[in-house]
Structures are given as structure tokens and as C-alpha cells.
XYZ file of C-alpha atoms in Angstrom:
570
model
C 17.517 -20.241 46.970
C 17.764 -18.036 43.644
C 16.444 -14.508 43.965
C 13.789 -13.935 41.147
C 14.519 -10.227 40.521
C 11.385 -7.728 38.710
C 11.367 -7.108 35.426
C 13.613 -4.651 33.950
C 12.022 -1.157 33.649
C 12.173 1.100 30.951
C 13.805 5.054 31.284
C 11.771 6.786 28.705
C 14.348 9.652 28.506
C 17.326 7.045 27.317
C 14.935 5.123 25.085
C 12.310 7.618 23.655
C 13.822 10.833 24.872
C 16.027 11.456 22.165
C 13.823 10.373 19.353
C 13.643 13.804 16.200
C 10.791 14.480 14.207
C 12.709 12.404 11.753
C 10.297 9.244 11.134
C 12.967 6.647 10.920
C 14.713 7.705 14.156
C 11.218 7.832 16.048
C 10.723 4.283 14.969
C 13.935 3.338 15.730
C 14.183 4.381 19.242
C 10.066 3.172 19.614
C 11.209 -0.426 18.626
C 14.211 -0.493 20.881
C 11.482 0.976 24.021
C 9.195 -2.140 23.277
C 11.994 -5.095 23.684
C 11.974 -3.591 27.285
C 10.973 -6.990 29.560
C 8.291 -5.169 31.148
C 6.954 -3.103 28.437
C 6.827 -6.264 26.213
C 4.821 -7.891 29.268
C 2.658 -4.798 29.225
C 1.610 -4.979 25.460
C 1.263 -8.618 25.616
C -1.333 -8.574 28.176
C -3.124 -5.264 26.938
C -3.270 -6.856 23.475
C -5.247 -9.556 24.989
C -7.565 -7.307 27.138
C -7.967 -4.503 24.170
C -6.790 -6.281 20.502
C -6.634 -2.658 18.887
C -4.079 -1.805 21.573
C -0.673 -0.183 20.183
C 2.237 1.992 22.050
C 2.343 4.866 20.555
C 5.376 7.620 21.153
C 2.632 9.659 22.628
C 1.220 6.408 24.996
C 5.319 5.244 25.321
C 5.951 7.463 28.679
C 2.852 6.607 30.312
C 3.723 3.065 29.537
C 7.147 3.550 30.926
C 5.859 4.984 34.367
C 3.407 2.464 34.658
C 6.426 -0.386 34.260
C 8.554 1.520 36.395
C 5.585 2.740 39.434
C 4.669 -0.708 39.270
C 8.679 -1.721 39.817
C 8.577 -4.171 37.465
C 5.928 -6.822 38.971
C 4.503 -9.234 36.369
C 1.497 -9.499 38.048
C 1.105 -5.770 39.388
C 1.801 -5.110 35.114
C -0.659 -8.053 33.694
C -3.384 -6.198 36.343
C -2.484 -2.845 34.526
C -2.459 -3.825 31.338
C -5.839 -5.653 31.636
C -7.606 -2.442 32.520
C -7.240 -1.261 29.372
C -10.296 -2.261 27.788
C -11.813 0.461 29.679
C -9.073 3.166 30.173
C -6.416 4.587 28.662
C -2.488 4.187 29.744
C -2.417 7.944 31.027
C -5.617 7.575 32.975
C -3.949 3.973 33.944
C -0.826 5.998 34.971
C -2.451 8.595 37.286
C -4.199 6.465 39.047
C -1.337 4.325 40.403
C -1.250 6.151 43.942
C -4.198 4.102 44.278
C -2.772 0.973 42.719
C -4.905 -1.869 44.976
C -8.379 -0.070 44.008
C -7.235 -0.405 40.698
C -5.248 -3.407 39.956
C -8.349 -5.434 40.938
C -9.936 -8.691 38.887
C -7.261 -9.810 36.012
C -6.818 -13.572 34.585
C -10.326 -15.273 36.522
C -8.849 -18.593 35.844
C -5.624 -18.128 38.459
C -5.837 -19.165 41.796
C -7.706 -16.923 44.257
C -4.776 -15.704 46.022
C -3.941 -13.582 42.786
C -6.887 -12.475 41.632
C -6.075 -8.955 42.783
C -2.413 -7.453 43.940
C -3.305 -6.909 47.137
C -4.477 -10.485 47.748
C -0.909 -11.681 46.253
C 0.915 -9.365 48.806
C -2.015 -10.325 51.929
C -0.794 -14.278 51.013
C 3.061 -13.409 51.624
C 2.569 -10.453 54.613
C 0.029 -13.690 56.747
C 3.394 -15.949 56.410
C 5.320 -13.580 58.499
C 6.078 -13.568 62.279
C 4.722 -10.602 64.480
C 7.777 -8.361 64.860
C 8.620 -9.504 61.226
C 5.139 -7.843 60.559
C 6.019 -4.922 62.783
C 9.155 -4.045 61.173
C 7.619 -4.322 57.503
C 5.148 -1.657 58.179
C 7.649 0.911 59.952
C 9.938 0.342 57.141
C 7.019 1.619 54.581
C 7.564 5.271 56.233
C 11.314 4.972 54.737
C 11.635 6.857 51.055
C 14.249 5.861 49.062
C 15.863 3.109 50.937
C 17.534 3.342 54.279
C 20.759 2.656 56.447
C 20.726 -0.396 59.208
C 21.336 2.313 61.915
C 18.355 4.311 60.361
C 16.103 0.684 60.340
C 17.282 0.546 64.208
C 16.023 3.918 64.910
C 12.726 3.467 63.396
C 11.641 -0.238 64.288
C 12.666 0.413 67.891
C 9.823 -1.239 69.457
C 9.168 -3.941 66.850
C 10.839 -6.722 69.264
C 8.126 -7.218 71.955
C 6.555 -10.341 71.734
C 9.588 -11.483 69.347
C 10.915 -13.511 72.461
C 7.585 -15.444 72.892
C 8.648 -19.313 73.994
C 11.404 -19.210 75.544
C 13.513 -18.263 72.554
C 15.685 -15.005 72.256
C 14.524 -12.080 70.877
C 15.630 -11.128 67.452
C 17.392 -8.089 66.355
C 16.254 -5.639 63.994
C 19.471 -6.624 61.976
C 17.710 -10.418 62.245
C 14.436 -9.060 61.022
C 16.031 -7.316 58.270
C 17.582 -10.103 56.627
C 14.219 -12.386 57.387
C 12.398 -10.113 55.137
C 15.444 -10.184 52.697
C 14.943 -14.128 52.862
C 11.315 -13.873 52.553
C 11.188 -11.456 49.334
C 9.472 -8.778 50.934
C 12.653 -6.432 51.359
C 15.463 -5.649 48.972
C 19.809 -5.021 49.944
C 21.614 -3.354 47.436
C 23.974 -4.807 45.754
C 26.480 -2.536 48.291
C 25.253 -4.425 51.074
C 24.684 -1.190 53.074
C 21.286 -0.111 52.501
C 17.705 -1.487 51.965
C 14.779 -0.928 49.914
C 11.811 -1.654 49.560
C 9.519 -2.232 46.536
C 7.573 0.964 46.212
C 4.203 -1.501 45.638
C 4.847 -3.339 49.035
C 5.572 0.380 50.361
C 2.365 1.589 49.654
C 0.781 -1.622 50.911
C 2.916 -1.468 54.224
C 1.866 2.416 54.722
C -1.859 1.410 54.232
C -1.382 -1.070 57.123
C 0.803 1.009 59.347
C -1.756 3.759 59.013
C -4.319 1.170 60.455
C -2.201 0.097 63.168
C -2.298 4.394 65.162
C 1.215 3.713 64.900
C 2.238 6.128 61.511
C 2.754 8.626 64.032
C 4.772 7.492 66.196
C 7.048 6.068 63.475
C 7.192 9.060 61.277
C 7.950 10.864 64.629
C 11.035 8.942 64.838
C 12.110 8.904 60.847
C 12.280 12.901 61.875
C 14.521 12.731 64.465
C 16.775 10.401 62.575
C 17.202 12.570 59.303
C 17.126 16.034 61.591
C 20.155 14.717 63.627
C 21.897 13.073 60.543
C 21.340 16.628 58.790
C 22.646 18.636 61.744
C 25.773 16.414 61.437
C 25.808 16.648 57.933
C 25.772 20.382 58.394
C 29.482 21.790 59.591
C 31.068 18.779 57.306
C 29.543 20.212 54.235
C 31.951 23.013 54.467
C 35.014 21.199 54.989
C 37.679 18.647 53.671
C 35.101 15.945 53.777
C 32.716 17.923 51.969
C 32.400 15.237 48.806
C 32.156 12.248 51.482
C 29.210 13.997 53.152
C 27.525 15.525 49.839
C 27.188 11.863 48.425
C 25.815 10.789 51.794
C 22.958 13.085 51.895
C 22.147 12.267 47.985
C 21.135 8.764 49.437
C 19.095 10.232 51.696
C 17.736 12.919 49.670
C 14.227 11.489 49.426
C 14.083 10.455 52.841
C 15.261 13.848 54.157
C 12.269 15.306 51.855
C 9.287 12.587 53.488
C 11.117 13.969 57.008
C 10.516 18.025 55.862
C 7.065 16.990 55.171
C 6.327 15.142 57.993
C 7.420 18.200 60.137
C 4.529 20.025 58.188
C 1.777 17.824 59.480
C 2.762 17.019 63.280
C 2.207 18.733 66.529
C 5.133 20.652 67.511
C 6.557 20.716 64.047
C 7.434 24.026 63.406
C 10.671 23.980 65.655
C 12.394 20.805 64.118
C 11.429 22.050 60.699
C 13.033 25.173 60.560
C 16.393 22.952 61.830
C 16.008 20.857 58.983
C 15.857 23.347 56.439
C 18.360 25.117 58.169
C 20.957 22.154 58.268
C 20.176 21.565 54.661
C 20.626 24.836 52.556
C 24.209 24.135 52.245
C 23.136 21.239 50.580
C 20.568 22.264 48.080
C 22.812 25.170 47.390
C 25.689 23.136 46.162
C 23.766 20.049 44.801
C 21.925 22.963 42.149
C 18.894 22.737 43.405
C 17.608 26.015 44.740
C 14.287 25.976 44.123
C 13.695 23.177 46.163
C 15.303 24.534 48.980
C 13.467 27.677 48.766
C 10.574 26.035 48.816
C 11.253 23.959 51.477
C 12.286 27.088 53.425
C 9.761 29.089 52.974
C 7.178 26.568 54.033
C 8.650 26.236 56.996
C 8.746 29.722 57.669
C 4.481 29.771 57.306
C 3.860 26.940 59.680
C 2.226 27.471 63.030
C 4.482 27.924 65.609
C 7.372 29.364 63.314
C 6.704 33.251 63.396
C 7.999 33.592 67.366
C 11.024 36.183 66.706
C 14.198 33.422 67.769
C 17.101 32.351 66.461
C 15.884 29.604 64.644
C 13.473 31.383 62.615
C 16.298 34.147 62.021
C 18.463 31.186 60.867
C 15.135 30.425 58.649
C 14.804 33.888 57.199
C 18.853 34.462 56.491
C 18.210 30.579 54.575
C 15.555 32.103 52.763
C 17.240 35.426 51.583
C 20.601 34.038 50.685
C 19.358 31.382 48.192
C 16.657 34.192 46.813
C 19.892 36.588 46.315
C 21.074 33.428 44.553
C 18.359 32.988 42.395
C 18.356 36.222 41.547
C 14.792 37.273 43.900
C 16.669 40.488 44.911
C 12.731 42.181 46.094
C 12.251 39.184 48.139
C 15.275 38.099 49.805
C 16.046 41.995 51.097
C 12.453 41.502 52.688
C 13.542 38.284 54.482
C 16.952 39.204 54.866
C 16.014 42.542 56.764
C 13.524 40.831 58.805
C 16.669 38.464 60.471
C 18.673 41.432 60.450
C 16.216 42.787 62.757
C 15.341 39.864 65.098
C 19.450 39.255 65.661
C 19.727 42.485 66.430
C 16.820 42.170 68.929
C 18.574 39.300 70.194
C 21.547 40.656 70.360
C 23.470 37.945 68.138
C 26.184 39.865 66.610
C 27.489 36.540 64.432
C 24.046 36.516 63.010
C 23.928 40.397 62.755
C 27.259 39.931 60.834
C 26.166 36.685 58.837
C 22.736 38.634 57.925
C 24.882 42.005 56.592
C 26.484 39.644 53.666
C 23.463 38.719 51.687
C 22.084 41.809 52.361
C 24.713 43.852 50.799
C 24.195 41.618 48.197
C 20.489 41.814 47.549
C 21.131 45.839 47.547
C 23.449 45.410 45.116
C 21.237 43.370 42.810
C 18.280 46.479 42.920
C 20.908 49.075 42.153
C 20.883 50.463 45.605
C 25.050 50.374 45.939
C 25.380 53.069 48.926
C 23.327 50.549 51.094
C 25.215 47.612 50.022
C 28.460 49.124 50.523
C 26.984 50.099 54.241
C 25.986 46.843 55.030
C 29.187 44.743 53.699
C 31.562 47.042 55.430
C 29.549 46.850 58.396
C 29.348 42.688 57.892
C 33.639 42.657 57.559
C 33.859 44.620 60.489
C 31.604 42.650 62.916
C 33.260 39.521 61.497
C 36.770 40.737 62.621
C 35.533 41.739 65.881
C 34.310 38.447 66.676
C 37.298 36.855 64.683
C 35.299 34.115 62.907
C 37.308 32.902 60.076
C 34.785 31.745 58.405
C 32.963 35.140 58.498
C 35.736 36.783 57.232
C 36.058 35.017 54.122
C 32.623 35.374 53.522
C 32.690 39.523 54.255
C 35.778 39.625 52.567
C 34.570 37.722 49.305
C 30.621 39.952 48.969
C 32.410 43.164 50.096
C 34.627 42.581 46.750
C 32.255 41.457 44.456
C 30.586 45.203 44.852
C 34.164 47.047 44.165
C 34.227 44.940 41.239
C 31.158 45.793 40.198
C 32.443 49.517 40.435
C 35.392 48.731 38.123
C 37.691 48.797 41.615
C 40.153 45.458 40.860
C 42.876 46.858 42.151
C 41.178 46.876 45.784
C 38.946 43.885 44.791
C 41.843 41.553 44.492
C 43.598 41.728 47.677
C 40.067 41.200 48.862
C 39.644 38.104 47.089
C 43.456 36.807 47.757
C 43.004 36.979 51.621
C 39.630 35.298 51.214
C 41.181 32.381 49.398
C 43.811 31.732 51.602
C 41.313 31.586 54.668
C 39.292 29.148 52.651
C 42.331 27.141 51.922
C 42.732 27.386 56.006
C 39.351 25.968 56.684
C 40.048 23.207 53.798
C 36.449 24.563 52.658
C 36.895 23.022 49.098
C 33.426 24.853 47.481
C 34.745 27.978 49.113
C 38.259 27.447 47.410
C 36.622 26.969 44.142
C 34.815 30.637 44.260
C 38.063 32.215 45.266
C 39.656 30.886 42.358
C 37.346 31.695 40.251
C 36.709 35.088 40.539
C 40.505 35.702 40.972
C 39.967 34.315 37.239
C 37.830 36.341 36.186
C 39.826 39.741 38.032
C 42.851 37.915 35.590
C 40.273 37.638 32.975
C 39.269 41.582 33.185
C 43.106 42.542 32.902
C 43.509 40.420 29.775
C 45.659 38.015 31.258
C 44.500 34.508 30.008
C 47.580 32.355 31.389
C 47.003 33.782 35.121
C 43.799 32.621 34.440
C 44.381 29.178 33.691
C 45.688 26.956 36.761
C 42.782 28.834 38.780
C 39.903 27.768 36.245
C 41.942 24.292 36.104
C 41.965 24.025 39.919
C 38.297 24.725 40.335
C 37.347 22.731 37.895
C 38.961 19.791 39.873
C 37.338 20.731 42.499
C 33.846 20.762 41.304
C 34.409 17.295 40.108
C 35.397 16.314 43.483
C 32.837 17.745 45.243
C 29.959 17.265 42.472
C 29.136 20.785 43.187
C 26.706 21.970 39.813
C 27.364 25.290 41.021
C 30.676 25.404 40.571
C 30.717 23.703 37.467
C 28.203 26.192 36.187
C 30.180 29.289 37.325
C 33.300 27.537 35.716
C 31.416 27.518 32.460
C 30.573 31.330 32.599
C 34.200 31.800 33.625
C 35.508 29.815 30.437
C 33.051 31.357 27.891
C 34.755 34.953 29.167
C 38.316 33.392 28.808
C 37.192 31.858 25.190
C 36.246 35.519 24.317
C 39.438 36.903 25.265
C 41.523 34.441 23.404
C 38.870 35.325 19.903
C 37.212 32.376 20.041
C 33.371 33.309 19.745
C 32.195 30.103 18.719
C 33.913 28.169 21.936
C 32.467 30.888 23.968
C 28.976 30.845 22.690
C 28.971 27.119 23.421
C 30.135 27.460 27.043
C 27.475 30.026 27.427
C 24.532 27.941 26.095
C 25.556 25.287 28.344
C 26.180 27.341 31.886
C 22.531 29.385 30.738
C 20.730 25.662 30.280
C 22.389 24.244 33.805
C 20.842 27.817 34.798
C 17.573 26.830 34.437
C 17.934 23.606 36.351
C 19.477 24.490 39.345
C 18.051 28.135 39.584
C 21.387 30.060 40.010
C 21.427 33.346 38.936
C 24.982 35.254 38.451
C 24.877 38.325 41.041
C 25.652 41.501 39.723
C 29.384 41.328 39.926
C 29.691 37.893 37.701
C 26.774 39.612 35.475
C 28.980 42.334 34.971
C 31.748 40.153 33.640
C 30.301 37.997 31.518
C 27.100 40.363 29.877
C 29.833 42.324 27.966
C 31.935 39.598 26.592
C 29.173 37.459 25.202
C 27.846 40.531 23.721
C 31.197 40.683 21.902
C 31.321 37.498 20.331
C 27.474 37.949 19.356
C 29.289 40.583 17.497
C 31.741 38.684 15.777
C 29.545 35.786 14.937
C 26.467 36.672 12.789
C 23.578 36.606 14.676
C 22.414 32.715 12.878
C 26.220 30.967 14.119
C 25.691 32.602 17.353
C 22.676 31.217 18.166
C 23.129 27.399 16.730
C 26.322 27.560 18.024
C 24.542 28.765 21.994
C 21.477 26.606 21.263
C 24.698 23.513 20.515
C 25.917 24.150 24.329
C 22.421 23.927 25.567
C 22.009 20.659 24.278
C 24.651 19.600 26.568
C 24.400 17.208 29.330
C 26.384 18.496 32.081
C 29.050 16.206 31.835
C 29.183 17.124 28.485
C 29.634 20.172 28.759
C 32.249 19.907 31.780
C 34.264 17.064 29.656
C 34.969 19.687 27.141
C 35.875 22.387 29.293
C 38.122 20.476 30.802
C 39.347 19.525 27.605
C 39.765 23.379 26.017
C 41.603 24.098 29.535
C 44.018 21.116 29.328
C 45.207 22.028 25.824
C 44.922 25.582 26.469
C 47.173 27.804 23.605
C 45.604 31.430 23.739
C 47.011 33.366 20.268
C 49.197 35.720 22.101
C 47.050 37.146 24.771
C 48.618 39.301 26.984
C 48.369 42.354 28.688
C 49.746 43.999 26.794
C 48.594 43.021 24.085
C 44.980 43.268 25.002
């Protein structure tokens, strides 16, 4: 047997993406988009439906997410492409979520089996055994692929009637690689997980839906991801934080179908507000806050999730610490009070003391310092009392962002030492990387570059470790200070454009303490530079992938030679 694999899909960002108003380059990187296997397919069989057809570099990435929707089928692609005689590729393209009304009809002279897509899949899905059957449609509530021990939770049930005969039942593992056999399921080339074509997904869904068994299955799917993310959970703050961060990526789109699915059962307002909780460390690190907000806050407005109990003050403290992140001061302080309140009604003094952090914070942010300063000192007390390590660190680190704010180094450092060597303690590697890097920037203030260096250096390891986007950003907004101190405006205005453009992805917003550090030194080099250099120069960094822009701070730090910067000298 030879596996015949789909076509090979375009990505419109590496092919057309990159394409100037320049005419030769857009024809140039238009050219190299149509010797795609799929998108030549595509314009071979629309030419034939609709002569006057042409790909355009307006029509290209509606062409490209037709190839790739349509996973790189010939037939699902010569269906597509046929309908344009009477539509265009973008109406083509939004219509896919209903890809078997539409890919009807196509070449009348084939045989009848493949006159539409749906009949081509029907022919295959008949050939199959009962629990083969069974197992295909519980798979379709999968996103993303899925683990064997994930395909064992789900298809629990998918065995009766497998044993029919006299012969033994098979195992899910048996089933799986049946449909492997059969073309109907995919294994990564890793061997560990499974896929399966998103056109045979939405097929299988269709079925399973028709079956009164969706429920039940997506029921389960749940209860997988919630009890993999509650796992996931304490590990993301410790010396297997990397191992667990790239675990969850692979599950990143199932975890979001499970969050969903909590939205539309009975009874899902409890496991939802676990999810979300087990998850913010996640989105936090990963850079992408605005999903996690979301995510939060919807399940903080189902049915059943406004009872005042621990898990929807876990929900609200979720909700107000990655606001204070994003910079939502108004907001969070609203949801950050409210858990305040409903710990203290339930007398939870770890999440009294866990709520006091990000509310100090969120003071902070509006201006209001006399409250923050009451509610941090408040926070590091509590947290000593109960002698959570963890706490501490965290009291200890907000309480000295606010005396640094006030100009106070001298009693924000010791702050920020202790804190470090608790996270070093707790092998918390995320939690190492902030130490360091505001002990950088405290170095930074002083006008002491070389301090600066193996602390910037060591969190920059670590955020390649990790693949924590926050910490890479922060390390840019620490480097663009240190470029100003050494006189290099350009460098700095570079690092800045790229740690503001990574801003707008993830959603992090520096609180008022890093705001306070950088603000002043970027106004500097604007200074230095005329206003024209500084801009190309920040508009350069913005253009910046961010490896990019991580590969060359790494490189500026490795060959680091300030022009005598020192104390004293500053």
C-alpha cells in the first residue's frame, strides 16, 4: 500500500504576503502562489467552468483558503472551482462551512459515486465496520488532532457489537489504525497523534449529530481537556514549564471546542469557570490575552456562574489580573474587588491575599497610589502569615513595582532580590525571568549597563526555553532602555518598534512601573534622532517577526561593549 497524500496547500502570507506595491515583486510572488499543486488544480478546473477566469492578488487569498479549507482534495477543489461560473472565489470561500450543499454536481461524465463530495465520502464511510463507523463520528468532535489516550476517552463505547461472531472485540487503538489503513484518518508523522481531514470532520459531525450521540461525546471531550488542563495547571509554573507549555499548544484548539462546549450544555457553568481557570497561566505566557479574557469573561455570564464561590472568585481574580495586564485598569479593579469581596465572605485568606496583588496593581494604573500601597502591603502580609512561597514572591515583586514607581530603588531592590531567589526556589522559570528583569532595569535606572547584562542575557535564555512572548517582549523594552543608556538611539528605537508591534498581538500592556522606565528613555533618543530616523528606524523594528527581533537582541547582548557607561559616569 502507498499512501496518496492531498495536494499541497498554499500559505498566502509566505507566498503573497510579502508582495510591495512594486509591480515586478507582486508578479513575482503571484507566479510563485500559482505553481502551488492545488492552486494550479484550482485554476485549471475554473478555467474550464468560467474561460475568463484569472487569480488575481485580490482573488489569491480566497483561493488559498479555499485550497487549504478544502485540505487539499482534488475532487473537493475540481467541485469548487466548477462553481465558478456562477460565483465568485470569496463568495466560494464563505460558504465552505457548508461545503456538501455546495460542492454539489461537477464533471457529469464521472461515475455516480463522485458526482458530489459527499457521495465520494458516503462510498468510503458504507465500507466500514460498525464500531469502525462509531469511532469515525466521535473522532469528528476532536479539533486539531488528538492523543490515543484522548481517542480512548472519547470512543469509550464504540466497541459494542465489535465482538459480533465469535471474534474478539477490537480496541480503540485497533480502530484507530483501521481507519489509518482505510484513508479516512491521518498519524502524524510523530506517530503520537491523529488527525483528521477537516472535510471528513465536518462530514463525521453531520452524522454524529444525527446519531443523539454529539452530546454525550462532546460531554466527554470536556472532561478530557478540563482534567488535562487542571494537570497542566501547577506544572506551568515550574521546572517543566516548557514541557507542559508545548503540550497544551497541541491541544490549543481542542481546549477552545471544550470552552465552547461548556457554553452550550446543561450544567456548564461549573466546569467552565475550571477551565478558564486552569488555563490563564497559559494564555498569559503564550501572548495571547485577549483570548483568555474573552474566554473568561464568558464564562463569568453563563447561567449558573454568578453563585458567590470560590470558583467564580477564582473566575473574577482570572479576569482582573489579565485586564491589569492589558492595561483595562477601570475594569479589572471592578472584577478584582468583586473576588476580593466574595473571599472575604468566604473567609479564604490565600484568595484574600492572591486578590490584594492585582488589585494594588490596578490602583496603581488609575493613579490612586495610597490604595495600592494599602492593598499590596496588606497582600505581603497575609502571604507571610500563611507562609505560601509562592505568594510571597508574588507580594514581594507588585509591592516593589509601586516603590519604583515612586523613585524608591533603594527599598525596591531588596524587594525584588528576595523575590528572585524564592522563584529560583520554586524552579518557576517565567517567574525567574521577571525577577531578572526588573533587577535590570533597577541596574538600568542607576546607569549601570554591565550589572545589567548577565540578567537581560539570562532571561533571554529563558524565554527561549520556555517560548514565553511575554518575556521576550518585556526583554525587548528592557534592551531598548539599555541601548539608550549606552547612546545608541537608533538600536533602541528598533527594539522599541518591535516590543510595541508584539504589543499589539499578544495584548500586554507595561504596568505603570515598566511604563515609567521605558516612557522617558525612548523619549530621549526621539530626541537625539530627528523625528524622520526615529520613526523609520521604530517603524524597521515593527517589521520584525519575533524571532527576528529576539535573534538580534540576543545578538547586541552577546557582543555587548557599552562606551564607558558607568555610574559614575552617567
Amino acid at each position: 500500500a502507498y499512501p496518496v497524500p492531498s495536494l499541497a496547500v498554499p500559505d498566502p502570507l509566505s507566498l503573497i504576503g510579502n508582495a510591495t506595491d512594486d509591480s515586478t515583486s507582486v508578479a513575482n510572488h503571484l507566479n510563485a502562489f500559482k505553481q502551488n499543486e492545488a492552486v494550479r488544480l484550482f485554476i485549471d478546473r475554473a478555467t474550464a467552468a468560467q474561460p475568463a477566469f484569472q487569480v488575481t492578488l485580490k482573488s489569491a487569498a480566497a483561493v488559498a483558503d479555499i485550497c487549504r479549507h478544502l485540505d487539499g482534495i482534488p475532487l473537493a477543489i475540481e467541485l469548487a472551482a466548477a462553481r465558478v461560473y456562477a460565483m465568485s472565489v470569496e463568495q466560494i470561500a464563505a460558504r465552505l462551512g457548508d461545503r456538501f450543499n455546495l460542492l454539489t454536481g461537477g464533471d457529469k461524465t464521472s461515475m455516480p459515486r463522485q458526482h458530489t463530495l459527499r457521495a465520494s465520502i458516503d462510498w468510503s464511510f458504507d465500507l466500514l465496520s460498525a464500531p469502525e463507523r462509531a469511532l469515525l463520528l466521535q473522532l469528528s468532535v476532536f479539533a486539531g488532532g488528538w492523543t490515543l489516550d484522548a481517542a480512548e476517552a472519547i470512543g469509550m463505547d464504540v466497541r459494542e457489537g465489535a465482538g459480533e461472531g465469535g471474534g474478539e472485540s477490537p480496541t480503540v487503538l485497533d480502530l484507530l489504525i483501521q481507519l489509518v489503513e482505510k484513508s479516512l484518518l491521518i498519524i502524524e508523522p510523530c506517530g503520537e497523534r491523529y488527525r483528521l481531514l477537516e472535510t471528513v470532520r465536518q462530514y463525521a459531525q453531520e452524522r454524529l449529530h444525527k446519531t443523539g450521540e454529539e452530546n454525550n461525546a462532546r460531554t466527554r471531550h470536556l472532561s478530557f481537556y478540563l482534567a488535562l488542563a487542571e494537570q497542566a495547571r501547577p506544572e506551568l509554573a515550574g521546572a517543566d514549564q516548557g514541557v507542559w507549555l508545548l503540550r497544551l499548544d497541541l491541544e490549543r484548539e481542542n481546549l477552545l471546542a471544550a470552552h465552547s462546549w461548556a457554553g452550550r450544555m446543561d450544567q456548564g457553568a461549573a466546569p467552565g469557570l475550571r477551565l478558564v481557570w486552569a488555563l490563564k497561566p497559559y494564555w498569559i505566557t503564550r501572548g495571547f490575552l485577549g483570548l483568555g479574557q474573552q474566554m473568561t469573561v464568558e464564562a463569568l455570564s453563563r447561567d449558573g456562574a454568578n453563585e458567590r464561590n470560590m470558583a467564580r472568585c477564582r473566575g473574577l481574580l482570572d479576569a482582573g489580573w489579565i485586564g491589569v495586564l492589558m492595561g483595562h485598569y477601570e475594569e479589572a479593579r471592578g472584577y478584582l474587588e468583586e473576588s476580593l469581596a466574595i473571599a472575604r465572605e468566604i473567609g479564604d485568606k490565600r484568595r484574600i491575599a492572591v486578590a490584594l496583588q492585582p488589585l494594588g496593581l490596578a490602583c496603581m494604573g488609575q493613579g490612586d497610589m495610597a490604595a495600592a500601597r494599602t492593598h499590596l502591603q496588606e497582600a505581603l502580609a497575609m502571604a507571610r502569615e500563611l507562609d505560601d512561597k509562592r505568594e510571597i514572591y508574588a507580594a514581594l515583586y507588585v509591592l516593589a513595582q509601586l516603590l519604583r514607581v515612586e523613585g524608591e530603588l533603594d527599598a525596591a531592590e531588596p524587594l525584588y532580590e528576595t523575590g528572585l531567589a524564592l522563584a529560583r526556589k520554586l524552579q518557576d522559570r517565567e517567574s525567574i525571568a521577571i525577577g531578572l528583569l526588573n533587577l535590570a532595569m533597577v541596574s538600568i535606572d542607576r546607569g549601570d549597563a554591565d550589572r545589567s547584562l548577565p540578567m537581560l542575557c539570562e532571561a533571554l535564555s529563558i524565554a527561549d526555553e520556555i517560548g514565553s512572548m511575554r518575556t521576550g517582549q518585556s526583554v525587548l523594552e528592557v534592551s531598548a532602555g539599555l541601548a539608550v543608556l549606552c547612546k545608541e538611539s537608533e538600536r533602541a528605537a528598533r527594539f522599541f518598534g518591535a516590543a510595541e508591534a508584539l504589543a499589539g498581538q499578544t495584548g500586554l500592556h507595561r504596568d505603570p512601573a515598566d511604563e515609567a522606565f521605558l516612557a522617558p528613555r525612548i523619549a530621549e533618543a526621539y530626541e537625539a534622532l530627528t523625528a524622520t530616523v526615529f520613526t523609520s528606524t521604530e517603524n524597521a523594528g515593527r517589521a520584525l517577526s519575533y524571532q527576528e527581533a529576539i535573534d538580534e537582541a540576543r545578538a547586541w547582548l552577546e557582543n555587548f561593549a557599552p562606551e564607558a557607561v558607568t555610574p559614575a559616569s552617567r
